[in-house]
Amino acid sequence: MVQFTVHDENTAPEDARPYLEAGKRRLGFVSTLNAVMAESPELLAGYNALAEQFGKSSLSGPAKHVVWITTSVLNGCEYCVAAHSTLAVKTGVDEGTVQALRAGKPLSDNALEAVRRFTERVVTDRGWVGDQEVEEFLAAGHTRRQVLDVILGVGMKTLSNYTNHIAHTPLDPAWQDQEWKRDEA
């Protein structure tokens, strides 16, 4: 197995350090995901830019968590499922919703279920989502802008999911309570 360095503010390439510091201000610690991504300041910068833009997207807070967790479950990213489950619960997403997402099960909230189903189609069909699925998403009260916002969130998570797969990113202690294994979905 190829070992990737889990950088800190002292070992990271100079261009990555501002992004590690920003992440530390947001979370209170440097996540191991950011610490691994720091090897490529461009990857870390790109990931952070996508995260910032997705944060500004037209999706509700809970819908953003649906996109993050759904994408991560489908991509089998144990790190991201644990991290985003923790953050979802911390920001007030219902525990039952988080557990259903982790298990790949339908949600009781119709609007969030439409986000889950649409995100699932985007990921599993690699963007080749049929008109019927798009129409169903729109009929559930979502907008064309939100179709594109889901794509932004899937792209963001794909960067981190793939990084974690290749680098075998160790799980941060902050995410341990929501640890998840791929066979749980």
PDB file of C-alpha atoms in Angstrom:
ATOM      1  CA  MET A   1       0.000   0.000   0.000  1.00  0.00           C
ATOM      2  CA  VAL A   2       1.279   3.438  -0.918  1.00  0.00           C
ATOM      3  CA  GLN A   3       1.540   5.646   2.152  1.00  0.00           C
ATOM      4  CA  PHE A   4       0.339   9.235   1.870  1.00  0.00           C
ATOM      5  CA  THR A   5       1.566  11.818   4.336  1.00  0.00           C
ATOM      6  CA  VAL A   6      -0.951  13.252   6.760  1.00  0.00           C
ATOM      7  CA  HIS A   7       0.456  16.766   6.808  1.00  0.00           C
ATOM      8  CA  ASP A   8       0.127  19.420   9.450  1.00  0.00           C
ATOM      9  CA  GLU A   9       0.659  23.165   9.298  1.00  0.00           C
ATOM     10  CA  ASN A  10       4.441  22.636   9.536  1.00  0.00           C
ATOM     11  CA  THR A  11       4.982  19.805   7.032  1.00  0.00           C
ATOM     12  CA  ALA A  12       2.490  20.813   4.346  1.00  0.00           C
ATOM     13  CA  PRO A  13       3.700  22.501   1.184  1.00  0.00           C
ATOM     14  CA  GLU A  14       3.664  26.285   1.660  1.00  0.00           C
ATOM     15  CA  ASP A  15       0.793  26.792  -0.816  1.00  0.00           C
ATOM     16  CA  ALA A  16      -1.430  24.377   1.151  1.00  0.00           C
ATOM     17  CA  ARG A  17      -0.945  25.965   4.558  1.00  0.00           C
ATOM     18  CA  PRO A  18      -3.586  28.717   4.235  1.00  0.00           C
ATOM     19  CA  TYR A  19      -6.197  26.055   3.378  1.00  0.00           C
ATOM     20  CA  LEU A  20      -5.220  23.949   6.386  1.00  0.00           C
ATOM     21  CA  GLU A  21      -5.496  27.017   8.612  1.00  0.00           C
ATOM     22  CA  ALA A  22      -8.922  27.864   7.158  1.00  0.00           C
ATOM     23  CA  GLY A  23     -10.100  24.293   7.734  1.00  0.00           C
ATOM     24  CA  LYS A  24      -8.863  24.443  11.286  1.00  0.00           C
ATOM     25  CA  ARG A  25     -10.842  27.647  11.865  1.00  0.00           C
ATOM     26  CA  ARG A  26     -14.002  25.989  10.463  1.00  0.00           C
ATOM     27  CA  LEU A  27     -13.771  22.669  12.310  1.00  0.00           C
ATOM     28  CA  GLY A  28     -11.501  23.453  15.247  1.00  0.00           C
ATOM     29  CA  PHE A  29      -8.878  20.992  13.956  1.00  0.00           C
ATOM     30  CA  VAL A  30      -7.087  20.061  10.744  1.00  0.00           C
ATOM     31  CA  SER A  31      -9.016  17.111   9.348  1.00  0.00           C
ATOM     32  CA  THR A  32      -7.002  14.189   8.093  1.00  0.00           C
ATOM     33  CA  LEU A  33      -8.757  14.628   4.735  1.00  0.00           C
ATOM     34  CA  ASN A  34      -7.369  18.147   4.373  1.00  0.00           C
ATOM     35  CA  ALA A  35      -4.026  16.979   5.755  1.00  0.00           C
ATOM     36  CA  VAL A  36      -3.778  14.302   3.045  1.00  0.00           C
ATOM     37  CA  MET A  37      -5.032  16.623   0.302  1.00  0.00           C
ATOM     38  CA  ALA A  38      -2.338  19.139   1.306  1.00  0.00           C
ATOM     39  CA  GLU A  39       0.185  17.069  -0.653  1.00  0.00           C
ATOM     40  CA  SER A  40      -1.441  18.712  -3.687  1.00  0.00           C
ATOM     41  CA  PRO A  41      -2.192  22.343  -2.800  1.00  0.00           C
ATOM     42  CA  GLU A  42      -4.250  22.541  -5.999  1.00  0.00           C
ATOM     43  CA  LEU A  43      -6.497  19.637  -4.969  1.00  0.00           C
ATOM     44  CA  LEU A  44      -6.962  21.124  -1.520  1.00  0.00           C
ATOM     45  CA  ALA A  45      -7.710  24.562  -2.993  1.00  0.00           C
ATOM     46  CA  GLY A  46     -10.148  23.081  -5.508  1.00  0.00           C
ATOM     47  CA  TYR A  47     -11.941  21.027  -2.883  1.00  0.00           C
ATOM     48  CA  ASN A  48     -12.255  24.028  -0.585  1.00  0.00           C
ATOM     49  CA  ALA A  49     -13.531  26.221  -3.435  1.00  0.00           C
ATOM     50  CA  LEU A  50     -16.192  23.642  -4.322  1.00  0.00           C
ATOM     51  CA  ALA A  51     -17.157  23.309  -0.647  1.00  0.00           C
ATOM     52  CA  GLU A  52     -17.522  27.071  -0.351  1.00  0.00           C
ATOM     53  CA  GLN A  53     -19.660  27.296  -3.481  1.00  0.00           C
ATOM     54  CA  PHE A  54     -21.826  24.317  -2.500  1.00  0.00           C
ATOM     55  CA  GLY A  55     -22.329  25.968   0.889  1.00  0.00           C
ATOM     56  CA  LYS A  56     -23.778  28.975  -0.958  1.00  0.00           C
ATOM     57  CA  SER A  57     -25.997  26.834  -3.201  1.00  0.00           C
ATOM     58  CA  SER A  58     -29.787  27.068  -3.254  1.00  0.00           C
ATOM     59  CA  LEU A  59     -30.239  23.709  -1.498  1.00  0.00           C
ATOM     60  CA  SER A  60     -31.369  23.755   2.126  1.00  0.00           C
ATOM     61  CA  GLY A  61     -28.914  22.725   4.840  1.00  0.00           C
ATOM     62  CA  PRO A  62     -30.526  19.308   5.285  1.00  0.00           C
ATOM     63  CA  ALA A  63     -30.617  18.775   1.499  1.00  0.00           C
ATOM     64  CA  LYS A  64     -26.867  19.468   1.308  1.00  0.00           C
ATOM     65  CA  HIS A  65     -26.287  16.747   3.906  1.00  0.00           C
ATOM     66  CA  VAL A  66     -28.469  14.401   1.848  1.00  0.00           C
ATOM     67  CA  VAL A  67     -26.239  15.019  -1.193  1.00  0.00           C
ATOM     68  CA  TRP A  68     -23.011  14.561   0.802  1.00  0.00           C
ATOM     69  CA  ILE A  69     -24.064  11.380   2.605  1.00  0.00           C
ATOM     70  CA  THR A  70     -25.832   9.802  -0.374  1.00  0.00           C
ATOM     71  CA  THR A  71     -22.843  10.384  -2.658  1.00  0.00           C
ATOM     72  CA  SER A  72     -20.420   9.074  -0.041  1.00  0.00           C
ATOM     73  CA  VAL A  73     -22.491   5.938   0.656  1.00  0.00           C
ATOM     74  CA  LEU A  74     -22.789   5.150  -3.051  1.00  0.00           C
ATOM     75  CA  ASN A  75     -19.059   5.715  -3.537  1.00  0.00           C
ATOM     76  CA  GLY A  76     -18.321   3.587  -0.461  1.00  0.00           C
ATOM     77  CA  CYS A  77     -16.360   6.325   1.328  1.00  0.00           C
ATOM     78  CA  GLU A  78     -16.192   5.316   4.973  1.00  0.00           C
ATOM     79  CA  TYR A  79     -14.415   8.532   5.969  1.00  0.00           C
ATOM     80  CA  CYS A  80     -16.952  10.889   4.376  1.00  0.00           C
ATOM     81  CA  VAL A  81     -20.022   8.976   5.579  1.00  0.00           C
ATOM     82  CA  ALA A  82     -18.736   9.203   9.158  1.00  0.00           C
ATOM     83  CA  ALA A  83     -17.745  12.870   8.848  1.00  0.00           C
ATOM     84  CA  HIS A  84     -20.954  14.029   7.196  1.00  0.00           C
ATOM     85  CA  SER A  85     -23.156  11.931   9.491  1.00  0.00           C
ATOM     86  CA  THR A  86     -21.506  13.660  12.451  1.00  0.00           C
ATOM     87  CA  LEU A  87     -21.916  17.103  10.910  1.00  0.00           C
ATOM     88  CA  ALA A  88     -25.522  16.417   9.891  1.00  0.00           C
ATOM     89  CA  VAL A  89     -26.547  15.419  13.416  1.00  0.00           C
ATOM     90  CA  LYS A  90     -24.596  18.346  14.867  1.00  0.00           C
ATOM     91  CA  THR A  91     -26.496  20.794  12.632  1.00  0.00           C
ATOM     92  CA  GLY A  92     -29.918  19.390  13.551  1.00  0.00           C
ATOM     93  CA  VAL A  93     -30.665  16.822  10.856  1.00  0.00           C
ATOM     94  CA  ASP A  94     -32.942  14.181  12.355  1.00  0.00           C
ATOM     95  CA  GLU A  95     -31.053  11.056  13.490  1.00  0.00           C
ATOM     96  CA  GLY A  96     -33.566   8.835  11.669  1.00  0.00           C
ATOM     97  CA  THR A  97     -32.853  10.684   8.429  1.00  0.00           C
ATOM     98  CA  VAL A  98     -29.108  10.230   8.895  1.00  0.00           C
ATOM     99  CA  GLN A  99     -29.519   6.513   9.626  1.00  0.00           C
ATOM    100  CA  ALA A 100     -31.736   6.027   6.566  1.00  0.00           C
ATOM    101  CA  LEU A 101     -29.164   7.798   4.374  1.00  0.00           C
ATOM    102  CA  ARG A 102     -26.347   5.634   5.750  1.00  0.00           C
ATOM    103  CA  ALA A 103     -28.397   2.531   4.927  1.00  0.00           C
ATOM    104  CA  GLY A 104     -29.429   3.769   1.471  1.00  0.00           C
ATOM    105  CA  LYS A 105     -33.104   3.732   2.492  1.00  0.00           C
ATOM    106  CA  PRO A 106     -35.919   6.118   1.478  1.00  0.00           C
ATOM    107  CA  LEU A 107     -36.545   9.200   3.596  1.00  0.00           C
ATOM    108  CA  SER A 108     -39.905  10.098   5.139  1.00  0.00           C
ATOM    109  CA  ASP A 109     -39.573  13.770   4.117  1.00  0.00           C
ATOM    110  CA  ASN A 110     -40.751  13.933   0.484  1.00  0.00           C
ATOM    111  CA  ALA A 111     -38.565  16.893  -0.509  1.00  0.00           C
ATOM    112  CA  LEU A 112     -35.418  15.326   0.967  1.00  0.00           C
ATOM    113  CA  GLU A 113     -36.317  11.957  -0.534  1.00  0.00           C
ATOM    114  CA  ALA A 114     -36.451  13.611  -3.963  1.00  0.00           C
ATOM    115  CA  VAL A 115     -32.933  14.988  -3.341  1.00  0.00           C
ATOM    116  CA  ARG A 116     -31.740  11.540  -2.249  1.00  0.00           C
ATOM    117  CA  ARG A 117     -33.217   9.807  -5.307  1.00  0.00           C
ATOM    118  CA  PHE A 118     -31.913  12.430  -7.716  1.00  0.00           C
ATOM    119  CA  THR A 119     -28.428  12.374  -6.157  1.00  0.00           C
ATOM    120  CA  GLU A 120     -28.468   8.583  -6.387  1.00  0.00           C
ATOM    121  CA  ARG A 121     -29.279   8.797 -10.114  1.00  0.00           C
ATOM    122  CA  VAL A 122     -26.536  11.369 -10.731  1.00  0.00           C
ATOM    123  CA  VAL A 123     -23.935   9.159  -9.024  1.00  0.00           C
ATOM    124  CA  THR A 124     -24.991   5.739 -10.290  1.00  0.00           C
ATOM    125  CA  ASP A 125     -25.735   6.899 -13.841  1.00  0.00           C
ATOM    126  CA  ARG A 126     -22.545   9.034 -13.923  1.00  0.00           C
ATOM    127  CA  GLY A 127     -24.564  12.093 -14.859  1.00  0.00           C
ATOM    128  CA  TRP A 128     -26.655  10.423 -17.570  1.00  0.00           C
ATOM    129  CA  VAL A 129     -29.890  11.108 -15.681  1.00  0.00           C
ATOM    130  CA  GLY A 130     -33.008  10.679 -17.791  1.00  0.00           C
ATOM    131  CA  ASP A 131     -35.561  13.413 -18.390  1.00  0.00           C
ATOM    132  CA  GLN A 132     -38.155  11.508 -16.337  1.00  0.00           C
ATOM    133  CA  GLU A 133     -35.937  11.571 -13.221  1.00  0.00           C
ATOM    134  CA  VAL A 134     -35.236  15.276 -13.705  1.00  0.00           C
ATOM    135  CA  GLU A 135     -38.969  15.951 -14.115  1.00  0.00           C
ATOM    136  CA  GLU A 136     -39.712  13.967 -10.921  1.00  0.00           C
ATOM    137  CA  PHE A 137     -37.143  16.051  -9.025  1.00  0.00           C
ATOM    138  CA  LEU A 138     -38.722  19.262 -10.341  1.00  0.00           C
ATOM    139  CA  ALA A 139     -42.247  18.003  -9.581  1.00  0.00           C
ATOM    140  CA  ALA A 140     -41.182  17.477  -5.956  1.00  0.00           C
ATOM    141  CA  GLY A 141     -40.745  21.249  -5.679  1.00  0.00           C
ATOM    142  CA  HIS A 142     -37.100  21.630  -6.661  1.00  0.00           C
ATOM    143  CA  THR A 143     -35.726  23.937  -9.332  1.00  0.00           C
ATOM    144  CA  ARG A 144     -33.478  23.615 -12.374  1.00  0.00           C
ATOM    145  CA  ARG A 145     -30.874  25.529 -10.380  1.00  0.00           C
ATOM    146  CA  GLN A 146     -31.058  22.828  -7.713  1.00  0.00           C
ATOM    147  CA  VAL A 147     -30.521  20.147 -10.369  1.00  0.00           C
ATOM    148  CA  LEU A 148     -27.189  21.826 -11.058  1.00  0.00           C
ATOM    149  CA  ASP A 149     -26.494  22.420  -7.357  1.00  0.00           C
ATOM    150  CA  VAL A 150     -26.789  18.667  -6.745  1.00  0.00           C
ATOM    151  CA  ILE A 151     -24.190  18.120  -9.485  1.00  0.00           C
ATOM    152  CA  LEU A 152     -21.884  20.592  -7.697  1.00  0.00           C
ATOM    153  CA  GLY A 153     -22.255  18.680  -4.411  1.00  0.00           C
ATOM    154  CA  VAL A 154     -21.656  15.322  -6.092  1.00  0.00           C
ATOM    155  CA  GLY A 155     -18.513  16.715  -7.736  1.00  0.00           C
ATOM    156  CA  MET A 156     -17.234  18.031  -4.423  1.00  0.00           C
ATOM    157  CA  LYS A 157     -17.814  14.715  -2.666  1.00  0.00           C
ATOM    158  CA  THR A 158     -16.330  12.707  -5.510  1.00  0.00           C
ATOM    159  CA  LEU A 159     -13.020  14.562  -5.052  1.00  0.00           C
ATOM    160  CA  SER A 160     -12.889  13.682  -1.366  1.00  0.00           C
ATOM    161  CA  ASN A 161     -14.301  10.156  -1.790  1.00  0.00           C
ATOM    162  CA  TYR A 162     -11.681   9.233  -4.374  1.00  0.00           C
ATOM    163  CA  THR A 163      -8.883  10.854  -2.360  1.00  0.00           C
ATOM    164  CA  ASN A 164      -9.889   8.823   0.685  1.00  0.00           C
ATOM    165  CA  HIS A 165     -10.056   5.583  -1.317  1.00  0.00           C
ATOM    166  CA  ILE A 166      -6.572   6.001  -2.744  1.00  0.00           C
ATOM    167  CA  ALA A 167      -4.897   7.520   0.326  1.00  0.00           C
ATOM    168  CA  HIS A 168      -6.664   5.343   2.946  1.00  0.00           C
ATOM    169  CA  THR A 169      -7.273   8.505   4.964  1.00  0.00           C
ATOM    170  CA  PRO A 170      -7.410   7.724   8.685  1.00  0.00           C
ATOM    171  CA  LEU A 171     -10.667   8.643  10.403  1.00  0.00           C
ATOM    172  CA  ASP A 172     -10.479  11.675  12.674  1.00  0.00           C
ATOM    173  CA  PRO A 173     -11.417  11.138  16.332  1.00  0.00           C
ATOM    174  CA  ALA A 174     -14.216  13.700  15.856  1.00  0.00           C
ATOM    175  CA  TRP A 175     -15.989  11.342  13.429  1.00  0.00           C
ATOM    176  CA  GLN A 176     -15.475   8.075  15.390  1.00  0.00           C
ATOM    177  CA  ASP A 177     -18.976   7.971  16.902  1.00  0.00           C
ATOM    178  CA  GLN A 178     -20.468   7.824  13.408  1.00  0.00           C
ATOM    179  CA  GLU A 179     -18.000   5.287  11.992  1.00  0.00           C
ATOM    180  CA  TRP A 180     -19.452   3.481   8.974  1.00  0.00           C
ATOM    181  CA  LYS A 181     -18.351   0.460   6.923  1.00  0.00           C
ATOM    182  CA  ARG A 182     -19.161  -0.058   3.264  1.00  0.00           C
ATOM    183  CA  ASP A 183     -21.120  -3.259   3.878  1.00  0.00           C
ATOM    184  CA  GLU A 184     -23.619  -1.329   6.052  1.00  0.00           C
ATOM    185  CA  ALA A 185     -25.402   0.209   3.041  1.00  0.00           C
TER     186      ALA A 185
END
